[in-house]
PDB file of C-alpha atoms in Angstrom:
ATOM      1  CA  UNK A   1      17.245 -34.512  -4.777  1.00  0.00           C
ATOM      2  CA  UNK A   2      15.394 -31.775  -6.554  1.00  0.00           C
ATOM      3  CA  UNK A   3      17.681 -30.228  -9.151  1.00  0.00           C
ATOM      4  CA  UNK A   4      18.124 -26.746 -10.521  1.00  0.00           C
ATOM      5  CA  UNK A   5      19.763 -25.642 -13.745  1.00  0.00           C
ATOM      6  CA  UNK A   6      21.461 -22.273 -14.116  1.00  0.00           C
ATOM      7  CA  UNK A   7      23.772 -20.728 -16.700  1.00  0.00           C
ATOM      8  CA  UNK A   8      27.411 -21.066 -15.690  1.00  0.00           C
ATOM      9  CA  UNK A   9      28.130 -17.369 -16.048  1.00  0.00           C
ATOM     10  CA  UNK A  10      26.572 -14.035 -16.931  1.00  0.00           C
ATOM     11  CA  UNK A  11      27.808 -10.512 -17.414  1.00  0.00           C
ATOM     12  CA  UNK A  12      26.133  -7.231 -16.691  1.00  0.00           C
ATOM     13  CA  UNK A  13      27.028  -3.597 -17.000  1.00  0.00           C
ATOM     14  CA  UNK A  14      27.097  -1.619 -13.819  1.00  0.00           C
ATOM     15  CA  UNK A  15      23.806   0.085 -12.887  1.00  0.00           C
ATOM     16  CA  UNK A  16      21.800  -2.021 -15.342  1.00  0.00           C
ATOM     17  CA  UNK A  17      19.201  -4.622 -14.325  1.00  0.00           C
ATOM     18  CA  UNK A  18      20.232  -8.264 -14.246  1.00  0.00           C
ATOM     19  CA  UNK A  19      17.940 -11.235 -14.729  1.00  0.00           C
ATOM     20  CA  UNK A  20      19.358 -14.516 -13.476  1.00  0.00           C
ATOM     21  CA  UNK A  21      17.330 -17.509 -14.675  1.00  0.00           C
ATOM     22  CA  UNK A  22      16.838 -20.867 -12.997  1.00  0.00           C
ATOM     23  CA  UNK A  23      15.031 -23.983 -14.183  1.00  0.00           C
ATOM     24  CA  UNK A  24      13.607 -26.429 -11.667  1.00  0.00           C
ATOM     25  CA  UNK A  25      11.249 -28.632 -13.632  1.00  0.00           C
ATOM     26  CA  UNK A  26      11.129 -31.373 -10.963  1.00  0.00           C
ATOM     27  CA  UNK A  27      10.021 -29.042  -8.179  1.00  0.00           C
ATOM     28  CA  UNK A  28       7.452 -30.483  -5.806  1.00  0.00           C
ATOM     29  CA  UNK A  29       4.543 -28.623  -4.296  1.00  0.00           C
ATOM     30  CA  UNK A  30       6.250 -28.120  -0.934  1.00  0.00           C
ATOM     31  CA  UNK A  31       9.658 -26.989  -2.205  1.00  0.00           C
ATOM     32  CA  UNK A  32      10.529 -23.383  -1.565  1.00  0.00           C
ATOM     33  CA  UNK A  33      12.777 -21.626  -4.071  1.00  0.00           C
ATOM     34  CA  UNK A  34      15.752 -20.017  -2.360  1.00  0.00           C
ATOM     35  CA  UNK A  35      18.499 -17.842  -3.751  1.00  0.00           C
ATOM     36  CA  UNK A  36      21.843 -17.372  -2.088  1.00  0.00           C
ATOM     37  CA  UNK A  37      24.941 -15.609  -3.298  1.00  0.00           C
ATOM     38  CA  UNK A  38      28.567 -16.067  -2.446  1.00  0.00           C
ATOM     39  CA  UNK A  39      30.995 -13.216  -2.772  1.00  0.00           C
ATOM     40  CA  UNK A  40      34.669 -14.092  -3.255  1.00  0.00           C
ATOM     41  CA  UNK A  41      36.282 -15.546  -0.114  1.00  0.00           C
ATOM     42  CA  UNK A  42      33.059 -15.320   1.905  1.00  0.00           C
ATOM     43  CA  UNK A  43      30.349 -17.687   3.052  1.00  0.00           C
ATOM     44  CA  UNK A  44      27.063 -17.781   1.123  1.00  0.00           C
ATOM     45  CA  UNK A  45      24.506 -15.104   1.909  1.00  0.00           C
ATOM     46  CA  UNK A  46      20.723 -15.415   1.760  1.00  0.00           C
ATOM     47  CA  UNK A  47      19.146 -13.256  -0.927  1.00  0.00           C
ATOM     48  CA  UNK A  48      15.468 -14.107  -1.233  1.00  0.00           C
ATOM     49  CA  UNK A  49      12.979 -16.954  -1.248  1.00  0.00           C
ATOM     50  CA  UNK A  50       9.483 -17.706  -2.515  1.00  0.00           C
ATOM     51  CA  UNK A  51       6.911 -20.412  -2.967  1.00  0.00           C
ATOM     52  CA  UNK A  52       4.384 -19.356  -5.592  1.00  0.00           C
ATOM     53  CA  UNK A  53       4.050 -15.577  -5.699  1.00  0.00           C
ATOM     54  CA  UNK A  54       6.609 -13.039  -6.839  1.00  0.00           C
ATOM     55  CA  UNK A  55       8.608 -11.581  -3.976  1.00  0.00           C
ATOM     56  CA  UNK A  56      10.515  -8.364  -3.395  1.00  0.00           C
ATOM     57  CA  UNK A  57      12.994  -7.392  -0.721  1.00  0.00           C
ATOM     58  CA  UNK A  58      15.709  -4.807  -0.310  1.00  0.00           C
ATOM     59  CA  UNK A  59      18.248  -6.915  -2.180  1.00  0.00           C
ATOM     60  CA  UNK A  60      16.325  -8.284  -5.136  1.00  0.00           C
ATOM     61  CA  UNK A  61      13.072  -9.480  -6.666  1.00  0.00           C
ATOM     62  CA  UNK A  62      12.080 -13.053  -7.390  1.00  0.00           C
ATOM     63  CA  UNK A  63       9.761 -13.831 -10.262  1.00  0.00           C
ATOM     64  CA  UNK A  64       8.274 -17.333 -10.193  1.00  0.00           C
ATOM     65  CA  UNK A  65       6.640 -18.891 -13.228  1.00  0.00           C
ATOM     66  CA  UNK A  66       3.003 -19.856 -12.886  1.00  0.00           C
ATOM     67  CA  UNK A  67       3.841 -23.569 -13.198  1.00  0.00           C
ATOM     68  CA  UNK A  68       6.779 -23.064 -10.750  1.00  0.00           C
ATOM     69  CA  UNK A  69       9.165 -24.863 -13.072  1.00  0.00           C
ATOM     70  CA  UNK A  70      11.363 -21.840 -13.431  1.00  0.00           C
ATOM     71  CA  UNK A  71      12.203 -18.620 -11.628  1.00  0.00           C
ATOM     72  CA  UNK A  72      14.230 -15.487 -12.202  1.00  0.00           C
ATOM     73  CA  UNK A  73      16.230 -13.477  -9.718  1.00  0.00           C
ATOM     74  CA  UNK A  74      16.194  -9.804 -10.607  1.00  0.00           C
ATOM     75  CA  UNK A  75      18.806  -7.336  -9.424  1.00  0.00           C
ATOM     76  CA  UNK A  76      17.373  -3.970 -10.324  1.00  0.00           C
ATOM     77  CA  UNK A  77      20.658  -2.061 -10.605  1.00  0.00           C
ATOM     78  CA  UNK A  78      23.811  -4.129 -10.590  1.00  0.00           C
ATOM     79  CA  UNK A  79      26.757  -2.731  -8.680  1.00  0.00           C
ATOM     80  CA  UNK A  80      30.329  -3.964  -8.534  1.00  0.00           C
ATOM     81  CA  UNK A  81      29.531  -5.382  -5.101  1.00  0.00           C
ATOM     82  CA  UNK A  82      26.964  -7.703  -6.696  1.00  0.00           C
ATOM     83  CA  UNK A  83      29.685  -9.675  -8.491  1.00  0.00           C
ATOM     84  CA  UNK A  84      29.290 -13.130  -6.970  1.00  0.00           C
ATOM     85  CA  UNK A  85      28.165 -16.688  -7.597  1.00  0.00           C
ATOM     86  CA  UNK A  86      24.372 -16.869  -7.359  1.00  0.00           C
ATOM     87  CA  UNK A  87      22.826 -20.147  -6.314  1.00  0.00           C
ATOM     88  CA  UNK A  88      19.227 -21.132  -7.004  1.00  0.00           C
ATOM     89  CA  UNK A  89      18.232 -23.836  -4.519  1.00  0.00           C
ATOM     90  CA  UNK A  90      15.118 -25.844  -3.791  1.00  0.00           C
ATOM     91  CA  UNK A  91      14.773 -25.974  -0.043  1.00  0.00           C
ATOM     92  CA  UNK A  92      13.699 -29.408   1.087  1.00  0.00           C
ATOM     93  CA  UNK A  93      12.529 -30.679   4.435  1.00  0.00           C
ATOM     94  CA  UNK A  94      15.196 -32.950   5.897  1.00  0.00           C
ATOM     95  CA  UNK A  95      13.331 -34.114   8.951  1.00  0.00           C
ATOM     96  CA  UNK A  96      13.499 -33.234  12.638  1.00  0.00           C
ATOM     97  CA  UNK A  97      12.312 -29.682  11.988  1.00  0.00           C
ATOM     98  CA  UNK A  98      15.236 -28.706   9.777  1.00  0.00           C
ATOM     99  CA  UNK A  99      15.595 -27.915   6.125  1.00  0.00           C
ATOM    100  CA  UNK A 100      18.315 -28.789   3.677  1.00  0.00           C
ATOM    101  CA  UNK A 101      19.901 -26.711   0.965  1.00  0.00           C
ATOM    102  CA  UNK A 102      21.464 -28.643  -1.887  1.00  0.00           C
ATOM    103  CA  UNK A 103      23.669 -26.223  -3.778  1.00  0.00           C
ATOM    104  CA  UNK A 104      24.034 -26.564  -7.540  1.00  0.00           C
ATOM    105  CA  UNK A 105      26.833 -25.053  -9.575  1.00  0.00           C
ATOM    106  CA  UNK A 106      25.353 -21.570  -9.579  1.00  0.00           C
ATOM    107  CA  UNK A 107      25.810 -18.644 -11.944  1.00  0.00           C
ATOM    108  CA  UNK A 108      28.917 -16.544 -11.709  1.00  0.00           C
ATOM    109  CA  UNK A 109      27.871 -12.941 -12.258  1.00  0.00           C
ATOM    110  CA  UNK A 110      30.468 -10.478 -13.473  1.00  0.00           C
ATOM    111  CA  UNK A 111      29.679  -6.761 -13.331  1.00  0.00           C
ATOM    112  CA  UNK A 112      31.466  -4.533 -15.786  1.00  0.00           C
ATOM    113  CA  UNK A 113      32.198  -0.959 -14.690  1.00  0.00           C
TER     114      UNK A 113
ATOM    115  CA  UNK B   1      25.777  -7.830  15.884  1.00  0.00           C
ATOM    116  CA  UNK B   2      24.487 -11.377  16.046  1.00  0.00           C
ATOM    117  CA  UNK B   3      26.662 -13.582  13.935  1.00  0.00           C
ATOM    118  CA  UNK B   4      28.282 -16.895  13.068  1.00  0.00           C
ATOM    119  CA  UNK B   5      31.967 -17.036  13.942  1.00  0.00           C
ATOM    120  CA  UNK B   6      34.475 -19.542  12.676  1.00  0.00           C
ATOM    121  CA  UNK B   7      37.939 -20.006  14.082  1.00  0.00           C
ATOM    122  CA  UNK B   8      40.519 -20.118  12.821  1.00  0.00           C
ATOM    123  CA  UNK B   9      39.995 -18.569   9.387  1.00  0.00           C
ATOM    124  CA  UNK B  10      42.993 -20.482   8.059  1.00  0.00           C
ATOM    125  CA  UNK B  11      44.210 -23.834   9.341  1.00  0.00           C
ATOM    126  CA  UNK B  12      47.191 -25.844   8.186  1.00  0.00           C
ATOM    127  CA  UNK B  13      47.514 -29.450   9.272  1.00  0.00           C
ATOM    128  CA  UNK B  14      49.692 -32.367   8.343  1.00  0.00           C
ATOM    129  CA  UNK B  15      48.546 -35.431   6.475  1.00  0.00           C
ATOM    130  CA  UNK B  16      46.977 -37.800   9.007  1.00  0.00           C
ATOM    131  CA  UNK B  17      47.119 -35.374  11.942  1.00  0.00           C
ATOM    132  CA  UNK B  18      43.715 -34.825  13.588  1.00  0.00           C
ATOM    133  CA  UNK B  19      42.313 -31.334  13.325  1.00  0.00           C
ATOM    134  CA  UNK B  20      39.308 -29.570  14.860  1.00  0.00           C
ATOM    135  CA  UNK B  21      37.497 -26.613  13.388  1.00  0.00           C
ATOM    136  CA  UNK B  22      35.175 -24.555  15.535  1.00  0.00           C
ATOM    137  CA  UNK B  23      31.999 -22.588  14.990  1.00  0.00           C
ATOM    138  CA  UNK B  24      30.104 -20.403  17.408  1.00  0.00           C
ATOM    139  CA  UNK B  25      26.921 -18.410  17.029  1.00  0.00           C
ATOM    140  CA  UNK B  26      25.241 -15.595  18.900  1.00  0.00           C
ATOM    141  CA  UNK B  27      21.940 -16.043  17.034  1.00  0.00           C
ATOM    142  CA  UNK B  28      20.603 -18.706  19.413  1.00  0.00           C
ATOM    143  CA  UNK B  29      19.555 -20.793  16.419  1.00  0.00           C
ATOM    144  CA  UNK B  30      18.678 -24.401  17.064  1.00  0.00           C
ATOM    145  CA  UNK B  31      20.036 -25.812  13.801  1.00  0.00           C
ATOM    146  CA  UNK B  32      23.726 -25.814  12.910  1.00  0.00           C
ATOM    147  CA  UNK B  33      25.237 -27.126   9.670  1.00  0.00           C
ATOM    148  CA  UNK B  34      28.690 -28.001   8.384  1.00  0.00           C
ATOM    149  CA  UNK B  35      29.469 -27.735   4.678  1.00  0.00           C
ATOM    150  CA  UNK B  36      32.581 -28.582   2.712  1.00  0.00           C
ATOM    151  CA  UNK B  37      33.439 -26.427  -0.289  1.00  0.00           C
ATOM    152  CA  UNK B  38      36.312 -27.454  -2.511  1.00  0.00           C
ATOM    153  CA  UNK B  39      37.919 -25.051  -4.932  1.00  0.00           C
ATOM    154  CA  UNK B  40      35.533 -23.809  -7.647  1.00  0.00           C
ATOM    155  CA  UNK B  41      32.769 -26.127  -6.412  1.00  0.00           C
ATOM    156  CA  UNK B  42      29.462 -25.558  -4.646  1.00  0.00           C
ATOM    157  CA  UNK B  43      29.130 -26.100  -0.887  1.00  0.00           C
ATOM    158  CA  UNK B  44      28.294 -29.691   0.035  1.00  0.00           C
ATOM    159  CA  UNK B  45      26.430 -30.501   3.234  1.00  0.00           C
ATOM    160  CA  UNK B  46      28.321 -32.845   5.566  1.00  0.00           C
ATOM    161  CA  UNK B  47      25.912 -32.986   8.514  1.00  0.00           C
ATOM    162  CA  UNK B  48      23.692 -30.894  10.706  1.00  0.00           C
ATOM    163  CA  UNK B  49      22.345 -30.707  14.233  1.00  0.00           C
ATOM    164  CA  UNK B  50      18.792 -29.908  15.204  1.00  0.00           C
ATOM    165  CA  UNK B  51      19.353 -29.030  18.848  1.00  0.00           C
ATOM    166  CA  UNK B  52      21.308 -32.086  20.030  1.00  0.00           C
ATOM    167  CA  UNK B  53      20.035 -34.420  17.327  1.00  0.00           C
ATOM    168  CA  UNK B  54      22.789 -35.242  14.861  1.00  0.00           C
ATOM    169  CA  UNK B  55      21.942 -35.826  11.193  1.00  0.00           C
ATOM    170  CA  UNK B  56      24.675 -37.219   8.980  1.00  0.00           C
ATOM    171  CA  UNK B  57      24.537 -37.061   5.190  1.00  0.00           C
ATOM    172  CA  UNK B  58      24.744 -40.522   3.636  1.00  0.00           C
ATOM    173  CA  UNK B  59      27.915 -39.815   1.678  1.00  0.00           C
ATOM    174  CA  UNK B  60      29.861 -38.028   4.409  1.00  0.00           C
ATOM    175  CA  UNK B  61      33.065 -39.998   5.073  1.00  0.00           C
ATOM    176  CA  UNK B  62      33.529 -41.565   8.508  1.00  0.00           C
ATOM    177  CA  UNK B  63      36.690 -39.482   8.819  1.00  0.00           C
ATOM    178  CA  UNK B  64      34.461 -36.487   9.572  1.00  0.00           C
ATOM    179  CA  UNK B  65      32.840 -36.201  12.973  1.00  0.00           C
ATOM    180  CA  UNK B  66      31.026 -33.422  14.766  1.00  0.00           C
ATOM    181  CA  UNK B  67      30.235 -32.343  18.299  1.00  0.00           C
ATOM    182  CA  UNK B  68      27.777 -29.825  19.621  1.00  0.00           C
ATOM    183  CA  UNK B  69      28.291 -29.355  23.370  1.00  0.00           C
ATOM    184  CA  UNK B  70      25.723 -26.552  23.653  1.00  0.00           C
ATOM    185  CA  UNK B  71      23.505 -24.307  21.531  1.00  0.00           C
ATOM    186  CA  UNK B  72      26.264 -21.842  20.754  1.00  0.00           C
ATOM    187  CA  UNK B  73      29.136 -24.076  19.708  1.00  0.00           C
ATOM    188  CA  UNK B  74      29.679 -26.765  17.110  1.00  0.00           C
ATOM    189  CA  UNK B  75      32.918 -28.512  16.168  1.00  0.00           C
ATOM    190  CA  UNK B  76      34.087 -30.366  13.092  1.00  0.00           C
ATOM    191  CA  UNK B  77      36.686 -33.045  13.750  1.00  0.00           C
ATOM    192  CA  UNK B  78      38.679 -34.575  10.926  1.00  0.00           C
ATOM    193  CA  UNK B  79      40.315 -37.651  12.365  1.00  0.00           C
ATOM    194  CA  UNK B  80      42.944 -38.338   9.722  1.00  0.00           C
ATOM    195  CA  UNK B  81      43.039 -35.572   7.122  1.00  0.00           C
ATOM    196  CA  UNK B  82      44.034 -36.524   3.618  1.00  0.00           C
ATOM    197  CA  UNK B  83      45.145 -34.267   0.815  1.00  0.00           C
ATOM    198  CA  UNK B  84      41.629 -34.503  -0.619  1.00  0.00           C
ATOM    199  CA  UNK B  85      40.176 -32.912   2.504  1.00  0.00           C
ATOM    200  CA  UNK B  86      41.756 -29.565   1.736  1.00  0.00           C
ATOM    201  CA  UNK B  87      38.797 -27.232   1.329  1.00  0.00           C
ATOM    202  CA  UNK B  88      36.841 -24.350   2.789  1.00  0.00           C
ATOM    203  CA  UNK B  89      34.641 -25.531   5.658  1.00  0.00           C
ATOM    204  CA  UNK B  90      31.519 -23.492   6.205  1.00  0.00           C
ATOM    205  CA  UNK B  91      29.339 -23.415   9.287  1.00  0.00           C
ATOM    206  CA  UNK B  92      25.760 -22.215   9.045  1.00  0.00           C
ATOM    207  CA  UNK B  93      22.793 -21.805  11.372  1.00  0.00           C
ATOM    208  CA  UNK B  94      19.055 -21.543  10.949  1.00  0.00           C
ATOM    209  CA  UNK B  95      15.852 -21.455  12.925  1.00  0.00           C
ATOM    210  CA  UNK B  96      12.147 -21.288  12.125  1.00  0.00           C
ATOM    211  CA  UNK B  97      11.144 -17.749  11.244  1.00  0.00           C
ATOM    212  CA  UNK B  98       7.802 -15.978  10.933  1.00  0.00           C
ATOM    213  CA  UNK B  99       8.296 -15.761   7.196  1.00  0.00           C
ATOM    214  CA  UNK B 100       8.899 -19.504   7.011  1.00  0.00           C
ATOM    215  CA  UNK B 101      12.162 -18.843   5.241  1.00  0.00           C
ATOM    216  CA  UNK B 102      14.420 -21.007   7.426  1.00  0.00           C
ATOM    217  CA  UNK B 103      17.207 -19.006   5.866  1.00  0.00           C
ATOM    218  CA  UNK B 104      20.690 -20.135   6.714  1.00  0.00           C
ATOM    219  CA  UNK B 105      23.277 -17.761   8.123  1.00  0.00           C
ATOM    220  CA  UNK B 106      26.805 -18.662   7.113  1.00  0.00           C
ATOM    221  CA  UNK B 107      30.080 -17.957   8.800  1.00  0.00           C
ATOM    222  CA  UNK B 108      33.113 -16.756   6.830  1.00  0.00           C
ATOM    223  CA  UNK B 109      34.549 -20.255   6.639  1.00  0.00           C
ATOM    224  CA  UNK B 110      37.819 -21.923   7.638  1.00  0.00           C
ATOM    225  CA  UNK B 111      40.210 -22.699   4.825  1.00  0.00           C
ATOM    226  CA  UNK B 112      41.976 -25.970   5.594  1.00  0.00           C
ATOM    227  CA  UNK B 113      45.304 -26.814   3.991  1.00  0.00           C
ATOM    228  CA  UNK B 114      46.745 -30.326   4.337  1.00  0.00           C
ATOM    229  CA  UNK B 115      50.488 -30.684   3.861  1.00  0.00           C
TER     230      UNK B 115
END
């Protein structure tokens, strides 16, 4: 399984940008980089994904290194509602038209008011 | 709103007593997944269905079974729950999208307690 490495925890002040790093040095050419987050007592929620180029959506931005061995999830202005565990995942094809997410330990983000 | 629904949200069962958890979806997605998430751990994939095709993870215990009678519903059966099976069970769905994201939509989970 392709592996990702993330810091166990990070803190941010409210309304400041947050950069969540992820290393995935064994990524293969067909692996998409996905980010999910899990708020307390809820199921995980899709945040963003990318392959090679940087990506933006309404929730966050994803910056992917040129060699694709690392990526950074950027929350532009952290709010208290962004406090969650953020998972960086390499999406892999699992056959029969479906894709598998192998969750790592993730980064627990705390937002300080 | 289209969604993934899990019932019940909390389930208590006795050691060794079979239990069934249910998941339904209004998204009409062709792939459905079951994950197990133990306290302070990451979700772990148990198995998934692509339409009616069942795909079991290699390390999923035989004690865990699943049924998918139609597109909308999927069940997780635990034949003889042990204390170690106490966990949050998450159902998720996905389908090919124009963006190629295959993002998974998760339900709120069922928290299983084994007494």
